[in-house]
């Protein structure tokens, strides 16, 4: 059995980041630790995933300030990425309309 790569774009304060598990807190931003903070925007990675035909990926909005970056990523890879984080029954259809393949 082989593994399948599932691309992911984690957004925090509008930036693509890899956050160390358990360090993201709503009340204490000083505890946040990252393994990686990208100089490239989310749409860059979405285009890269589209060009390489990577399927099943997702964009996750970790807290506020990520909606614009998420929308740009979805526009760069329409129907190619799921979106999650802050999704509600009231805004789910909006995110599908912005290009999300699914809302999670």
PDB file of C-alpha atoms in Angstrom:
ATOM      1  CA  UNK A   1       0.000   0.000   0.000  1.00  0.00           C
ATOM      2  CA  UNK A   2       1.367   3.425  -0.891  1.00  0.00           C
ATOM      3  CA  UNK A   3       0.816   6.787   0.733  1.00  0.00           C
ATOM      4  CA  UNK A   4      -1.013   9.622  -0.950  1.00  0.00           C
ATOM      5  CA  UNK A   5       0.147  13.204  -0.489  1.00  0.00           C
ATOM      6  CA  UNK A   6      -2.672  15.536   0.607  1.00  0.00           C
ATOM      7  CA  UNK A   7      -1.654  19.156   0.152  1.00  0.00           C
ATOM      8  CA  UNK A   8      -2.549  21.571   2.904  1.00  0.00           C
ATOM      9  CA  UNK A   9      -2.405  25.334   3.246  1.00  0.00           C
ATOM     10  CA  UNK A  10      -2.628  26.432   6.895  1.00  0.00           C
ATOM     11  CA  UNK A  11      -3.346  30.141   7.276  1.00  0.00           C
ATOM     12  CA  UNK A  12      -2.672  32.210  10.379  1.00  0.00           C
ATOM     13  CA  UNK A  13      -2.974  36.000  10.278  1.00  0.00           C
ATOM     14  CA  UNK A  14      -3.141  35.782   6.482  1.00  0.00           C
ATOM     15  CA  UNK A  15       0.178  33.937   6.133  1.00  0.00           C
ATOM     16  CA  UNK A  16       0.944  30.346   5.218  1.00  0.00           C
ATOM     17  CA  UNK A  17       2.460  28.724   8.298  1.00  0.00           C
ATOM     18  CA  UNK A  18       3.313  25.356   9.734  1.00  0.00           C
ATOM     19  CA  UNK A  19       2.425  25.658  13.394  1.00  0.00           C
ATOM     20  CA  UNK A  20       3.832  23.386  16.075  1.00  0.00           C
ATOM     21  CA  UNK A  21       0.930  21.353  17.459  1.00  0.00           C
ATOM     22  CA  UNK A  22      -0.621  22.650  20.665  1.00  0.00           C
ATOM     23  CA  UNK A  23       0.952  26.117  20.497  1.00  0.00           C
ATOM     24  CA  UNK A  24      -1.965  28.007  18.875  1.00  0.00           C
ATOM     25  CA  UNK A  25      -4.082  29.642  21.577  1.00  0.00           C
ATOM     26  CA  UNK A  26      -6.865  32.222  21.330  1.00  0.00           C
ATOM     27  CA  UNK A  27      -5.799  33.926  24.560  1.00  0.00           C
ATOM     28  CA  UNK A  28      -1.992  33.878  24.381  1.00  0.00           C
ATOM     29  CA  UNK A  29      -0.468  34.621  20.980  1.00  0.00           C
ATOM     30  CA  UNK A  30       2.980  34.564  22.583  1.00  0.00           C
ATOM     31  CA  UNK A  31       2.838  30.776  22.893  1.00  0.00           C
ATOM     32  CA  UNK A  32       2.659  30.266  19.116  1.00  0.00           C
ATOM     33  CA  UNK A  33       5.619  28.367  17.674  1.00  0.00           C
ATOM     34  CA  UNK A  34       6.111  27.738  13.985  1.00  0.00           C
ATOM     35  CA  UNK A  35       8.262  25.360  11.989  1.00  0.00           C
ATOM     36  CA  UNK A  36       7.794  27.411   8.827  1.00  0.00           C
ATOM     37  CA  UNK A  37       6.400  30.793   7.750  1.00  0.00           C
ATOM     38  CA  UNK A  38       6.179  31.256   3.999  1.00  0.00           C
ATOM     39  CA  UNK A  39       7.226  34.352   2.118  1.00  0.00           C
ATOM     40  CA  UNK A  40       4.807  33.215  -0.618  1.00  0.00           C
ATOM     41  CA  UNK A  41       1.040  33.803  -0.459  1.00  0.00           C
ATOM     42  CA  UNK A  42      -1.513  31.006  -0.217  1.00  0.00           C
ATOM     43  CA  UNK A  43      -2.439  31.394  -3.895  1.00  0.00           C
ATOM     44  CA  UNK A  44       1.151  30.477  -4.853  1.00  0.00           C
ATOM     45  CA  UNK A  45       0.752  27.047  -3.230  1.00  0.00           C
ATOM     46  CA  UNK A  46      -2.731  26.583  -4.697  1.00  0.00           C
ATOM     47  CA  UNK A  47      -1.342  27.228  -8.199  1.00  0.00           C
ATOM     48  CA  UNK A  48       1.509  24.808  -7.521  1.00  0.00           C
ATOM     49  CA  UNK A  49      -0.934  22.114  -6.387  1.00  0.00           C
ATOM     50  CA  UNK A  50      -3.093  22.736  -9.477  1.00  0.00           C
ATOM     51  CA  UNK A  51      -0.089  22.568 -11.840  1.00  0.00           C
ATOM     52  CA  UNK A  52       0.956  19.235 -10.333  1.00  0.00           C
ATOM     53  CA  UNK A  53      -2.640  17.946 -10.299  1.00  0.00           C
ATOM     54  CA  UNK A  54      -2.615  17.278  -6.559  1.00  0.00           C
ATOM     55  CA  UNK A  55      -6.076  16.305  -5.329  1.00  0.00           C
ATOM     56  CA  UNK A  56      -7.817  16.283  -1.955  1.00  0.00           C
ATOM     57  CA  UNK A  57      -6.051  19.305  -0.491  1.00  0.00           C
ATOM     58  CA  UNK A  58      -7.444  21.861   1.872  1.00  0.00           C
ATOM     59  CA  UNK A  59      -7.063  25.426   3.084  1.00  0.00           C
ATOM     60  CA  UNK A  60      -7.512  25.877   6.829  1.00  0.00           C
ATOM     61  CA  UNK A  61      -8.154  29.302   8.358  1.00  0.00           C
ATOM     62  CA  UNK A  62      -6.665  29.266  11.849  1.00  0.00           C
ATOM     63  CA  UNK A  63      -8.359  32.212  13.515  1.00  0.00           C
ATOM     64  CA  UNK A  64      -9.341  35.603  12.109  1.00  0.00           C
ATOM     65  CA  UNK A  65      -7.597  37.520   9.337  1.00  0.00           C
ATOM     66  CA  UNK A  66      -7.409  34.684   6.808  1.00  0.00           C
ATOM     67  CA  UNK A  67     -10.460  35.075   4.609  1.00  0.00           C
ATOM     68  CA  UNK A  68      -8.783  37.077   1.828  1.00  0.00           C
ATOM     69  CA  UNK A  69      -5.830  34.682   1.570  1.00  0.00           C
ATOM     70  CA  UNK A  70      -8.191  31.685   1.579  1.00  0.00           C
ATOM     71  CA  UNK A  71     -10.368  33.220  -1.137  1.00  0.00           C
ATOM     72  CA  UNK A  72      -7.301  33.903  -3.293  1.00  0.00           C
ATOM     73  CA  UNK A  73      -6.120  30.302  -2.894  1.00  0.00           C
ATOM     74  CA  UNK A  74      -9.539  28.958  -3.889  1.00  0.00           C
ATOM     75  CA  UNK A  75      -9.610  31.267  -6.910  1.00  0.00           C
ATOM     76  CA  UNK A  76      -6.196  29.929  -7.959  1.00  0.00           C
ATOM     77  CA  UNK A  77      -7.425  26.314  -7.823  1.00  0.00           C
ATOM     78  CA  UNK A  78     -11.221  26.313  -8.260  1.00  0.00           C
ATOM     79  CA  UNK A  79     -12.876  23.065  -7.126  1.00  0.00           C
ATOM     80  CA  UNK A  80      -9.438  21.728  -6.224  1.00  0.00           C
ATOM     81  CA  UNK A  81      -9.288  22.569  -2.523  1.00  0.00           C
ATOM     82  CA  UNK A  82     -11.544  22.129   0.474  1.00  0.00           C
ATOM     83  CA  UNK A  83     -11.805  24.975   2.973  1.00  0.00           C
ATOM     84  CA  UNK A  84     -12.212  24.874   6.742  1.00  0.00           C
ATOM     85  CA  UNK A  85     -11.973  27.025   9.825  1.00  0.00           C
ATOM     86  CA  UNK A  86     -14.768  29.441  10.635  1.00  0.00           C
ATOM     87  CA  UNK A  87     -17.190  27.713   8.289  1.00  0.00           C
ATOM     88  CA  UNK A  88     -20.794  27.934   9.443  1.00  0.00           C
ATOM     89  CA  UNK A  89     -24.191  27.068   8.039  1.00  0.00           C
ATOM     90  CA  UNK A  90     -24.512  30.778   7.231  1.00  0.00           C
ATOM     91  CA  UNK A  91     -21.326  31.091   5.127  1.00  0.00           C
ATOM     92  CA  UNK A  92     -20.778  27.579   3.709  1.00  0.00           C
ATOM     93  CA  UNK A  93     -22.497  28.335   0.382  1.00  0.00           C
ATOM     94  CA  UNK A  94     -20.410  31.501   0.035  1.00  0.00           C
ATOM     95  CA  UNK A  95     -17.200  29.446   0.288  1.00  0.00           C
ATOM     96  CA  UNK A  96     -18.489  26.930  -2.251  1.00  0.00           C
ATOM     97  CA  UNK A  97     -19.211  29.911  -4.515  1.00  0.00           C
ATOM     98  CA  UNK A  98     -15.637  31.114  -4.032  1.00  0.00           C
ATOM     99  CA  UNK A  99     -14.329  27.844  -5.450  1.00  0.00           C
ATOM    100  CA  UNK A 100     -14.098  25.396  -2.543  1.00  0.00           C
ATOM    101  CA  UNK A 101     -14.685  21.787  -3.578  1.00  0.00           C
ATOM    102  CA  UNK A 102     -16.075  21.137  -0.080  1.00  0.00           C
ATOM    103  CA  UNK A 103     -16.394  22.929   3.222  1.00  0.00           C
ATOM    104  CA  UNK A 104     -15.028  21.211   6.310  1.00  0.00           C
TER     105      UNK A 104
END
